[in-house]
mmCIF file of C-alpha atoms and ligand atoms in Angstrom:
data_model
loop_
_atom_site.group_PDB
_atom_site.id
_atom_site.type_symbol
_atom_site.label_atom_id
_atom_site.label_comp_id
_atom_site.label_asym_id
_atom_site.label_seq_id
_atom_site.Cartn_x
_atom_site.Cartn_y
_atom_site.Cartn_z
ATOM 1 C CA UNK A 1 29.710 -34.709 -21.014
ATOM 2 C CA UNK A 2 27.900 -33.263 -24.026
ATOM 3 C CA UNK A 3 26.091 -35.657 -26.341
ATOM 4 C CA UNK A 4 26.536 -34.683 -29.969
ATOM 5 C CA UNK A 5 24.396 -35.848 -32.849
ATOM 6 C CA UNK A 6 27.375 -36.101 -35.193
ATOM 7 C CA UNK A 7 31.087 -35.855 -34.579
ATOM 8 C CA UNK A 8 33.323 -35.555 -37.625
ATOM 9 C CA UNK A 9 36.961 -36.574 -37.198
ATOM 10 C CA UNK A 10 39.195 -34.915 -39.776
ATOM 11 C CA UNK A 11 39.143 -31.694 -41.755
ATOM 12 C CA UNK A 12 40.261 -32.526 -45.269
ATOM 13 C CA UNK A 13 37.807 -32.362 -48.182
ATOM 14 C CA UNK A 14 35.875 -35.406 -46.877
ATOM 15 C CA UNK A 15 35.542 -34.181 -43.291
ATOM 16 C CA UNK A 16 34.645 -30.603 -44.165
ATOM 17 C CA UNK A 17 32.142 -31.611 -46.834
ATOM 18 C CA UNK A 18 30.523 -33.915 -44.270
ATOM 19 C CA UNK A 19 30.382 -30.917 -41.904
ATOM 20 C CA UNK A 20 28.746 -28.681 -44.531
ATOM 21 C CA UNK A 21 26.042 -31.251 -45.270
ATOM 22 C CA UNK A 22 25.503 -32.224 -41.638
ATOM 23 C CA UNK A 23 25.294 -28.589 -40.570
ATOM 24 C CA UNK A 24 22.760 -27.794 -43.281
ATOM 25 C CA UNK A 25 20.724 -30.792 -42.101
ATOM 26 C CA UNK A 26 20.581 -29.180 -38.634
ATOM 27 C CA UNK A 27 22.743 -31.869 -37.084
ATOM 28 C CA UNK A 28 24.983 -29.231 -35.498
ATOM 29 C CA UNK A 29 28.209 -31.174 -36.217
ATOM 30 C CA UNK A 30 31.268 -31.005 -34.033
ATOM 31 C CA UNK A 31 34.495 -31.396 -35.991
ATOM 32 C CA UNK A 32 37.784 -32.471 -34.471
ATOM 33 C CA UNK A 33 39.881 -30.839 -37.133
ATOM 34 C CA UNK A 34 43.148 -32.266 -35.912
ATOM 35 C CA UNK A 35 46.381 -30.687 -34.890
ATOM 36 C CA UNK A 36 49.229 -32.756 -36.223
ATOM 37 C CA UNK A 37 48.231 -36.414 -36.053
ATOM 38 C CA UNK A 38 50.161 -38.508 -38.557
ATOM 39 C CA UNK A 39 52.103 -35.427 -39.632
ATOM 40 C CA UNK A 40 48.909 -33.904 -41.025
ATOM 41 C CA UNK A 41 47.577 -30.519 -40.010
ATOM 42 C CA UNK A 42 43.998 -29.158 -40.143
ATOM 43 C CA UNK A 43 42.987 -29.240 -43.795
ATOM 44 C CA UNK A 44 44.804 -32.523 -44.430
ATOM 45 C CA UNK A 45 47.056 -33.434 -47.326
ATOM 46 C CA UNK A 46 45.962 -30.494 -49.468
ATOM 47 C CA UNK A 47 47.666 -28.169 -47.016
ATOM 48 C CA UNK A 48 50.956 -29.492 -48.415
ATOM 49 C CA UNK A 49 49.918 -28.939 -51.997
ATOM 50 C CA UNK A 50 50.578 -25.858 -53.999
ATOM 51 C CA UNK A 51 48.333 -25.446 -57.033
ATOM 52 C CA UNK A 52 45.139 -27.508 -57.364
ATOM 53 C CA UNK A 53 44.113 -27.426 -61.003
ATOM 54 C CA UNK A 54 41.735 -30.374 -61.248
ATOM 55 C CA UNK A 55 39.063 -29.440 -58.727
ATOM 56 C CA UNK A 56 35.945 -28.470 -60.680
ATOM 57 C CA UNK A 57 34.826 -24.891 -60.235
ATOM 58 C CA UNK A 58 38.283 -23.324 -60.178
ATOM 59 C CA UNK A 59 39.165 -22.694 -63.821
ATOM 60 C CA UNK A 60 42.203 -20.642 -62.841
ATOM 61 C CA UNK A 61 43.336 -23.165 -60.204
ATOM 62 C CA UNK A 62 43.523 -22.594 -56.483
ATOM 63 C CA UNK A 63 46.149 -23.403 -53.891
ATOM 64 C CA UNK A 64 45.488 -26.328 -51.547
ATOM 65 C CA UNK A 65 45.480 -24.121 -48.417
ATOM 66 C CA UNK A 66 43.137 -21.561 -50.075
ATOM 67 C CA UNK A 67 40.762 -24.307 -51.064
ATOM 68 C CA UNK A 68 40.704 -25.832 -47.602
ATOM 69 C CA UNK A 69 40.136 -22.414 -46.037
ATOM 70 C CA UNK A 70 37.120 -21.991 -48.317
ATOM 71 C CA UNK A 71 35.814 -25.454 -47.340
ATOM 72 C CA UNK A 72 36.279 -24.602 -43.670
ATOM 73 C CA UNK A 73 34.645 -21.163 -43.992
ATOM 74 C CA UNK A 74 31.660 -22.795 -45.655
ATOM 75 C CA UNK A 75 31.361 -25.422 -42.907
ATOM 76 C CA UNK A 76 31.714 -22.656 -40.319
ATOM 77 C CA UNK A 77 29.081 -20.489 -42.002
ATOM 78 C CA UNK A 78 26.462 -23.186 -41.489
ATOM 79 C CA UNK A 79 27.349 -23.629 -37.835
ATOM 80 C CA UNK A 80 29.982 -26.371 -37.619
ATOM 81 C CA UNK A 81 31.844 -26.182 -34.338
ATOM 82 C CA UNK A 82 35.570 -26.923 -34.509
ATOM 83 C CA UNK A 83 38.013 -28.318 -31.998
ATOM 84 C CA UNK A 84 41.623 -27.880 -33.078
ATOM 85 C CA UNK A 85 42.894 -31.041 -31.516
ATOM 86 C CA UNK A 86 43.776 -34.586 -32.486
ATOM 87 C CA UNK A 87 41.408 -37.276 -31.367
ATOM 88 C CA UNK A 88 43.346 -39.462 -28.948
ATOM 89 C CA UNK A 89 40.811 -42.256 -28.336
ATOM 90 C CA UNK A 90 37.368 -43.451 -29.330
ATOM 91 C CA UNK A 91 35.007 -45.921 -27.715
ATOM 92 C CA UNK A 92 32.639 -47.505 -30.199
ATOM 93 C CA UNK A 93 31.696 -50.341 -27.836
ATOM 94 C CA UNK A 94 29.027 -48.288 -26.056
ATOM 95 C CA UNK A 95 26.277 -45.916 -27.182
ATOM 96 C CA UNK A 96 26.426 -43.028 -27.453
ATOM 97 C CA UNK A 97 30.012 -43.448 -28.652
ATOM 98 C CA UNK A 98 32.824 -41.563 -26.952
ATOM 99 C CA UNK A 99 35.350 -39.409 -28.789
ATOM 100 C CA UNK A 100 38.249 -37.984 -26.803
ATOM 101 C CA UNK A 101 41.051 -35.558 -27.427
ATOM 102 C CA UNK A 102 43.643 -34.591 -24.815
ATOM 103 C CA UNK A 103 41.392 -31.725 -23.630
ATOM 104 C CA UNK A 104 37.856 -32.750 -24.594
ATOM 105 C CA UNK A 105 35.629 -35.767 -24.244
ATOM 106 C CA UNK A 106 32.241 -35.934 -25.956
ATOM 107 C CA UNK A 107 29.515 -38.464 -26.543
ATOM 108 C CA UNK A 108 28.242 -38.897 -30.087
ATOM 109 C CA UNK A 109 25.284 -40.707 -31.589
ATOM 110 C CA UNK A 110 27.038 -40.867 -34.949
ATOM 111 C CA UNK A 111 30.677 -40.493 -35.960
ATOM 112 C CA UNK A 112 32.075 -39.744 -39.390
ATOM 113 C CA UNK A 113 35.698 -40.810 -39.757
ATOM 114 C CA UNK A 114 37.576 -38.723 -42.288
ATOM 115 C CA UNK A 115 41.124 -38.996 -41.002
ATOM 116 C CA UNK A 116 42.643 -39.487 -44.445
ATOM 117 C CA UNK A 117 45.918 -41.075 -45.361
ATOM 118 C CA UNK A 118 49.425 -39.786 -45.391
ATOM 119 C CA UNK A 119 51.963 -40.270 -48.121
ATOM 120 C CA UNK A 120 54.959 -42.373 -47.237
ATOM 121 C CA UNK A 121 58.343 -40.700 -47.427
ATOM 122 C CA UNK A 122 61.856 -42.030 -47.366
ATOM 123 C CA UNK A 123 62.391 -39.865 -44.284
ATOM 124 C CA UNK A 124 65.775 -38.567 -45.378
ATOM 125 C CA UNK A 125 66.718 -35.276 -43.765
ATOM 126 C CA UNK A 126 67.169 -33.235 -46.948
ATOM 127 C CA UNK A 127 64.077 -34.817 -48.528
ATOM 128 C CA UNK A 128 61.950 -33.509 -45.667
ATOM 129 C CA UNK A 129 63.610 -30.091 -45.634
ATOM 130 C CA UNK A 130 63.234 -29.544 -49.390
ATOM 131 C CA UNK A 131 59.627 -30.795 -49.356
ATOM 132 C CA UNK A 132 58.794 -28.212 -46.692
ATOM 133 C CA UNK A 133 60.308 -25.275 -48.580
ATOM 134 C CA UNK A 134 58.866 -26.215 -51.989
ATOM 135 C CA UNK A 135 62.315 -27.216 -53.210
ATOM 136 C CA UNK A 136 61.237 -29.735 -55.823
ATOM 137 C CA UNK A 137 60.429 -32.712 -53.602
ATOM 138 C CA UNK A 138 56.828 -33.846 -53.530
ATOM 139 C CA UNK A 139 54.707 -36.886 -52.743
ATOM 140 C CA UNK A 140 52.036 -35.976 -55.275
ATOM 141 C CA UNK A 141 52.916 -35.604 -58.945
ATOM 142 C CA UNK A 142 49.301 -35.056 -59.920
ATOM 143 C CA UNK A 143 49.155 -32.131 -57.451
ATOM 144 C CA UNK A 144 52.513 -30.486 -58.129
ATOM 145 C CA UNK A 145 53.932 -31.886 -61.356
ATOM 146 C CA UNK A 146 52.554 -29.233 -63.679
ATOM 147 C CA UNK A 147 54.369 -26.423 -61.869
ATOM 148 C CA UNK A 148 56.702 -24.364 -64.085
ATOM 149 C CA UNK A 149 59.741 -25.441 -62.039
ATOM 150 C CA UNK A 150 59.437 -28.977 -63.464
ATOM 151 C CA UNK A 151 58.918 -28.070 -67.127
ATOM 152 C CA UNK A 152 61.524 -29.503 -69.471
ATOM 153 C CA UNK A 153 63.513 -30.821 -66.530
ATOM 154 C CA UNK A 154 64.839 -34.224 -65.593
ATOM 155 C CA UNK A 155 62.740 -35.714 -62.811
ATOM 156 C CA UNK A 156 62.810 -38.864 -60.724
ATOM 157 C CA UNK A 157 59.903 -40.898 -59.407
ATOM 158 C CA UNK A 158 60.498 -43.376 -56.594
ATOM 159 C CA UNK A 159 58.486 -46.606 -56.508
ATOM 160 C CA UNK A 160 57.418 -49.472 -58.716
ATOM 161 C CA UNK A 161 53.657 -49.664 -58.171
ATOM 162 C CA UNK A 162 50.716 -48.364 -60.172
ATOM 163 C CA UNK A 163 51.057 -44.927 -58.581
ATOM 164 C CA UNK A 164 54.710 -44.603 -59.551
ATOM 165 C CA UNK A 165 53.944 -45.456 -63.177
ATOM 166 C CA UNK A 166 50.825 -43.327 -63.339
ATOM 167 C CA UNK A 167 52.610 -40.346 -61.813
ATOM 168 C CA UNK A 168 55.712 -40.881 -63.930
ATOM 169 C CA UNK A 169 53.670 -41.055 -67.125
ATOM 170 C CA UNK A 170 51.804 -37.933 -66.055
ATOM 171 C CA UNK A 171 55.097 -36.126 -65.518
ATOM 172 C CA UNK A 172 56.269 -36.959 -69.043
ATOM 173 C CA UNK A 173 53.719 -34.410 -70.278
ATOM 174 C CA UNK A 174 55.959 -31.672 -68.881
ATOM 175 C CA UNK A 175 59.359 -33.128 -68.162
ATOM 176 C CA UNK A 176 62.315 -33.652 -70.462
ATOM 177 C CA UNK A 177 62.782 -37.104 -68.982
ATOM 178 C CA UNK A 178 61.471 -39.115 -66.046
ATOM 179 C CA UNK A 179 63.616 -41.715 -64.280
ATOM 180 C CA UNK A 180 61.784 -44.392 -62.341
ATOM 181 C CA UNK A 181 63.867 -45.525 -59.386
ATOM 182 C CA UNK A 182 62.807 -48.877 -58.042
ATOM 183 C CA UNK A 183 64.363 -51.019 -55.333
ATOM 184 C CA UNK A 184 63.882 -54.236 -57.298
ATOM 185 C CA UNK A 185 64.158 -55.170 -60.969
ATOM 186 C CA UNK A 186 60.477 -56.027 -61.343
ATOM 187 C CA UNK A 187 57.560 -53.685 -61.161
ATOM 188 C CA UNK A 188 54.736 -54.185 -58.709
ATOM 189 C CA UNK A 189 52.389 -52.312 -61.045
ATOM 190 C CA UNK A 190 49.680 -54.200 -62.938
ATOM 191 C CA UNK A 191 50.152 -55.454 -66.477
ATOM 192 C CA UNK A 192 48.404 -52.590 -68.267
ATOM 193 C CA UNK A 193 50.364 -50.003 -66.312
ATOM 194 C CA UNK A 194 53.615 -51.830 -67.051
ATOM 195 C CA UNK A 195 52.798 -51.728 -70.754
ATOM 196 C CA UNK A 196 52.319 -47.974 -70.525
ATOM 197 C CA UNK A 197 55.631 -47.660 -68.769
ATOM 198 C CA UNK A 198 57.617 -49.693 -71.297
ATOM 199 C CA UNK A 199 56.019 -47.795 -74.166
ATOM 200 C CA UNK A 200 57.328 -44.573 -72.648
ATOM 201 C CA UNK A 201 60.721 -46.191 -72.110
ATOM 202 C CA UNK A 202 60.819 -47.159 -75.811
ATOM 203 C CA UNK A 203 60.022 -43.559 -76.703
ATOM 204 C CA UNK A 204 62.904 -42.378 -74.524
ATOM 205 C CA UNK A 205 60.635 -40.395 -72.242
ATOM 206 C CA UNK A 206 61.108 -42.602 -69.200
ATOM 207 C CA UNK A 207 63.993 -44.708 -67.999
ATOM 208 C CA UNK A 208 64.072 -47.324 -65.247
ATOM 209 C CA UNK A 209 66.802 -47.362 -62.636
ATOM 210 C CA UNK A 210 66.521 -50.872 -61.214
ATOM 211 C CA UNK A 211 67.670 -52.292 -57.895
ATOM 212 C CA UNK A 212 68.326 -48.834 -56.568
ATOM 213 C CA UNK A 213 67.413 -46.833 -53.515
ATOM 214 C CA UNK A 214 67.832 -43.137 -52.805
ATOM 215 C CA UNK A 215 70.190 -42.680 -49.867
ATOM 216 C CA UNK A 216 70.467 -38.889 -50.022
ATOM 217 C CA UNK A 217 68.782 -35.936 -51.674
ATOM 218 C CA UNK A 218 71.138 -33.254 -52.960
ATOM 219 C CA UNK A 219 70.526 -29.512 -53.164
ATOM 220 C CA UNK A 220 70.227 -26.462 -50.964
ATOM 221 C CA UNK A 221 67.239 -24.303 -51.985
ATOM 222 C CA UNK A 222 65.990 -26.841 -54.499
ATOM 223 C CA UNK A 223 66.894 -30.366 -55.464
ATOM 224 C CA UNK A 224 69.848 -30.851 -57.776
ATOM 225 C CA UNK A 225 70.086 -34.620 -57.684
ATOM 226 C CA UNK A 226 69.738 -37.843 -55.752
ATOM 227 C CA UNK A 227 72.428 -40.143 -54.429
ATOM 228 C CA UNK A 228 71.612 -43.715 -55.375
ATOM 229 C CA UNK A 229 72.805 -47.002 -54.017
ATOM 230 C CA UNK A 230 72.515 -50.158 -56.065
ATOM 231 C CA UNK A 231 71.225 -52.737 -53.593
ATOM 232 C CA UNK A 232 72.860 -55.607 -55.482
ATOM 233 C CA UNK A 233 76.346 -54.162 -55.942
ATOM 234 C CA UNK A 234 76.353 -51.514 -53.158
ATOM 235 C CA UNK A 235 77.709 -49.107 -55.754
ATOM 236 C CA UNK A 236 76.784 -45.447 -55.228
ATOM 237 C CA UNK A 237 76.280 -42.746 -57.815
ATOM 238 C CA UNK A 238 74.614 -39.350 -58.141
ATOM 239 C CA UNK A 239 71.806 -38.830 -60.621
ATOM 240 C CA UNK A 240 71.172 -35.195 -61.479
ATOM 241 C CA UNK A 241 67.533 -34.129 -61.425
ATOM 242 C CA UNK A 242 65.385 -31.091 -60.747
ATOM 243 C CA UNK A 243 62.458 -32.817 -59.112
ATOM 244 C CA UNK A 244 61.765 -35.899 -57.028
ATOM 245 C CA UNK A 245 58.345 -37.472 -56.588
ATOM 246 C CA UNK A 246 57.646 -40.149 -54.007
ATOM 247 C CA UNK A 247 55.153 -42.852 -54.962
ATOM 248 C CA UNK A 248 55.887 -45.430 -52.305
ATOM 249 C CA UNK A 249 52.326 -45.878 -51.137
ATOM 250 C CA UNK A 250 50.235 -44.187 -48.458
ATOM 251 C CA UNK A 251 49.451 -45.027 -44.852
ATOM 252 C CA UNK A 252 45.819 -44.545 -43.868
ATOM 253 C CA UNK A 253 45.233 -42.948 -40.472
ATOM 254 C CA UNK A 254 43.295 -45.807 -38.904
ATOM 255 C CA UNK A 255 45.290 -46.518 -35.748
ATOM 256 C CA UNK A 256 42.589 -45.011 -33.500
ATOM 257 C CA UNK A 257 39.919 -47.377 -34.746
ATOM 258 C CA UNK A 258 41.781 -50.681 -34.849
ATOM 259 C CA UNK A 259 39.896 -52.166 -31.881
ATOM 260 C CA UNK A 260 36.525 -51.605 -33.548
ATOM 261 C CA UNK A 261 36.813 -51.557 -37.310
ATOM 262 C CA UNK A 262 38.331 -53.980 -39.766
ATOM 263 C CA UNK A 263 40.868 -52.847 -42.305
ATOM 264 C CA UNK A 264 41.828 -54.351 -45.642
ATOM 265 C CA UNK A 265 45.253 -55.811 -46.365
ATOM 266 C CA UNK A 266 46.635 -52.303 -47.003
ATOM 267 C CA UNK A 267 45.251 -50.920 -43.740
ATOM 268 C CA UNK A 268 42.299 -48.961 -45.200
ATOM 269 C CA UNK A 269 38.968 -49.079 -43.364
ATOM 270 C CA UNK A 270 36.577 -51.632 -44.774
ATOM 271 C CA UNK A 271 33.124 -50.399 -45.659
ATOM 272 C CA UNK A 272 30.141 -52.572 -44.851
ATOM 273 C CA UNK A 273 27.915 -51.646 -47.767
ATOM 274 C CA UNK A 274 29.167 -51.122 -51.275
ATOM 275 C CA UNK A 275 28.623 -47.566 -52.522
ATOM 276 C CA UNK A 276 27.891 -46.184 -49.064
ATOM 277 C CA UNK A 277 29.997 -44.987 -46.152
ATOM 278 C CA UNK A 278 28.561 -47.421 -43.561
ATOM 279 C CA UNK A 279 31.168 -49.306 -41.553
ATOM 280 C CA UNK A 280 30.552 -52.527 -39.662
ATOM 281 C CA UNK A 281 29.703 -50.476 -36.544
ATOM 282 C CA UNK A 282 26.235 -48.988 -37.030
ATOM 283 C CA UNK A 283 26.417 -45.223 -36.660
ATOM 284 C CA UNK A 284 30.070 -45.007 -37.638
ATOM 285 C CA UNK A 285 30.714 -43.853 -41.177
ATOM 286 C CA UNK A 286 33.974 -43.508 -43.084
ATOM 287 C CA UNK A 287 34.684 -41.051 -45.869
ATOM 288 C CA UNK A 288 37.606 -40.024 -48.041
ATOM 289 C CA UNK A 289 41.083 -41.489 -48.284
ATOM 290 C CA UNK A 290 40.862 -43.411 -45.003
ATOM 291 C CA UNK A 291 38.644 -45.892 -46.847
ATOM 292 C CA UNK A 292 39.827 -45.347 -50.435
ATOM 293 C CA UNK A 293 43.202 -46.463 -51.674
ATOM 294 C CA UNK A 294 42.252 -46.268 -55.328
ATOM 295 C CA UNK A 295 41.026 -42.783 -56.268
ATOM 296 C CA UNK A 296 42.426 -40.531 -53.515
ATOM 297 C CA UNK A 297 41.369 -37.254 -55.101
ATOM 298 C CA UNK A 298 40.061 -34.140 -53.346
ATOM 299 C CA UNK A 299 36.888 -34.290 -55.405
ATOM 300 C CA UNK A 300 36.214 -37.971 -54.684
ATOM 301 C CA UNK A 301 36.930 -37.403 -50.980
ATOM 302 C CA UNK A 302 34.517 -34.454 -50.932
ATOM 303 C CA UNK A 303 31.905 -36.598 -52.673
ATOM 304 C CA UNK A 304 32.209 -39.347 -50.101
ATOM 305 C CA UNK A 305 32.070 -36.773 -47.274
ATOM 306 C CA UNK A 306 28.708 -35.691 -48.668
ATOM 307 C CA UNK A 307 27.547 -39.319 -48.807
ATOM 308 C CA UNK A 308 28.681 -39.873 -45.203
ATOM 309 C CA UNK A 309 26.651 -36.907 -43.959
ATOM 310 C CA UNK A 310 23.572 -38.108 -45.874
ATOM 311 C CA UNK A 311 24.077 -41.661 -44.580
ATOM 312 C CA UNK A 312 24.453 -40.355 -41.009
ATOM 313 C CA UNK A 313 21.430 -38.083 -41.337
ATOM 314 C CA UNK A 314 19.229 -40.966 -42.518
ATOM 315 C CA UNK A 315 20.608 -43.361 -39.937
ATOM 316 C CA UNK A 316 19.937 -40.851 -37.135
ATOM 317 C CA UNK A 317 16.456 -40.032 -38.468
ATOM 318 C CA UNK A 318 15.558 -43.723 -38.410
ATOM 319 C CA UNK A 319 16.363 -43.629 -34.680
ATOM 320 C CA UNK A 320 14.408 -40.451 -34.076
ATOM 321 C CA UNK A 321 17.490 -38.220 -33.716
ATOM 322 C CA UNK A 322 17.011 -35.151 -35.883
HETATM 323 P P1 NDP B 1 51.938 -49.995 -53.891
HETATM 324 O O1 NDP B 1 52.004 -50.440 -52.467
HETATM 325 O O2 NDP B 1 51.238 -50.822 -54.886
HETATM 326 O O3 NDP B 1 53.435 -49.811 -54.436
HETATM 327 C C1 NDP B 1 54.378 -49.118 -53.686
HETATM 328 C C2 NDP B 1 55.714 -49.215 -54.411
HETATM 329 O O4 NDP B 1 56.663 -48.460 -53.667
HETATM 330 C C3 NDP B 1 56.253 -50.635 -54.537
HETATM 331 O O5 NDP B 1 56.828 -50.826 -55.789
HETATM 332 C C4 NDP B 1 57.287 -50.714 -53.423
HETATM 333 O O6 NDP B 1 58.354 -51.559 -53.742
HETATM 334 C C5 NDP B 1 57.782 -49.296 -53.365
HETATM 335 N N1 NDP B 1 58.229 -48.944 -52.024
HETATM 336 C C6 NDP B 1 57.526 -49.026 -50.866
HETATM 337 N N2 NDP B 1 58.255 -48.581 -49.842
HETATM 338 C C7 NDP B 1 59.448 -48.207 -50.354
HETATM 339 C C8 NDP B 1 60.614 -47.661 -49.792
HETATM 340 N N3 NDP B 1 60.708 -47.374 -48.497
HETATM 341 N N4 NDP B 1 61.643 -47.390 -50.618
HETATM 342 C C9 NDP B 1 61.557 -47.635 -51.938
HETATM 343 N N5 NDP B 1 60.478 -48.156 -52.526
HETATM 344 C C10 NDP B 1 59.427 -48.433 -51.747
HETATM 345 O O7 NDP B 1 51.373 -48.501 -53.803
HETATM 346 P P2 NDP B 1 50.718 -47.591 -54.951
HETATM 347 O O8 NDP B 1 50.538 -46.270 -54.306
HETATM 348 O O9 NDP B 1 51.501 -47.670 -56.197
HETATM 349 O O10 NDP B 1 49.297 -48.229 -55.208
HETATM 350 C C11 NDP B 1 48.367 -48.332 -54.126
HETATM 351 C C12 NDP B 1 47.094 -48.986 -54.645
HETATM 352 O O11 NDP B 1 46.406 -48.087 -55.517
HETATM 353 C C13 NDP B 1 47.345 -50.251 -55.429
HETATM 354 O O12 NDP B 1 46.308 -51.161 -55.153
HETATM 355 C C14 NDP B 1 47.252 -49.809 -56.858
HETATM 356 O O13 NDP B 1 46.862 -50.836 -57.717
HETATM 357 C C15 NDP B 1 46.191 -48.700 -56.771
HETATM 358 N N6 NDP B 1 46.387 -47.714 -57.848
HETATM 359 C C16 NDP B 1 45.757 -47.930 -59.030
HETATM 360 C C17 NDP B 1 45.917 -47.047 -60.061
HETATM 361 C C18 NDP B 1 45.220 -47.305 -61.329
HETATM 362 O O14 NDP B 1 44.801 -48.418 -61.556
HETATM 363 N N7 NDP B 1 45.069 -46.312 -62.187
HETATM 364 C C19 NDP B 1 46.753 -45.852 -59.955
HETATM 365 C C20 NDP B 1 47.410 -45.737 -58.672
HETATM 366 C C21 NDP B 1 47.209 -46.652 -57.680
HETATM 367 P P3 NDP B 1 58.159 -53.155 -53.816
HETATM 368 O O15 NDP B 1 57.444 -53.406 -55.105
HETATM 369 O O16 NDP B 1 59.543 -53.673 -53.785
HETATM 370 O O17 NDP B 1 57.349 -53.537 -52.610
#
């Protein structure tokens, strides 16, 4: 079995930035870029995004897949080796650690976990189909909301947390009206966010639809409406809309590590040192959305991937591995 200096698990902005930095530090990183774990593909969540307009350095915008190809090319250029496979098991109880995929098994002195998080969906058949064909169903308003197809349209956001409000308020910049569909009659969002919401409701730019769940998504090539069920009365009705945005939380991809690393109450990996990427297992670092439920941006993930590679480099150097 080969013993690697650094293995990076994941190939979103965090994982690939870690690869770029580790490769340039002569650590010869090996990256398990994934195949389809958690419904993600190599490149991570950005592969499901169309235009990225908030990543610095791209004044004209860039598509998510183009951006991730550029990240990967850059990591490749400095010598990152890639395995297009999902990691199926890790062993952090021995040193060097072991990282396994169905076809490969390697030892690693240091591991950088950058497995990300996946958006939660309602998992309705037409929701999934329309999301795949760019038919106006998305789990990221900040990524997709500014697209021309949503301008001056009536849109729905599902959820009652901070994300739902933040994304709904963001959408009001473009939309004619944004309906917030929530399964209860009280928001989970914090006080300040609730105040923002009710201000927009007063202005007629947002409208709550309480005690309601979406039981079907309507439309063939693009969404035309949602079928709602009132959970108190069981009454059903169709609400016409031209876009639907899910904001019902994310699930971090931490299943593989549950025997070794603690998670917070939302399932995100806990970091051992504030402002670093150290986990409680020395030599294992975590970067990007897998350990961040608050910011979840490509640029913040990339930044923490850089920190993880620097942390790993220093940690290895202290042990004479260079
Ligand atoms: P949350 O878990 O806080 O909220 C998820 C919301 O989705 C809840 O209202 C929940 O309903 C609803 N929901 C969950 N599952 C379903 C379902 N299957 N069908 C319908 N509704 C569902 O997630 P967020 O993404 O909103 O926030 C995550 C974290 O990030 C929080 O800690 C939040 O504070 C933070 N955040 C902070 C921001 C800021 O401060 N600027 C911005 C965005 C996020 P119910 O309430 O009934 O459980």
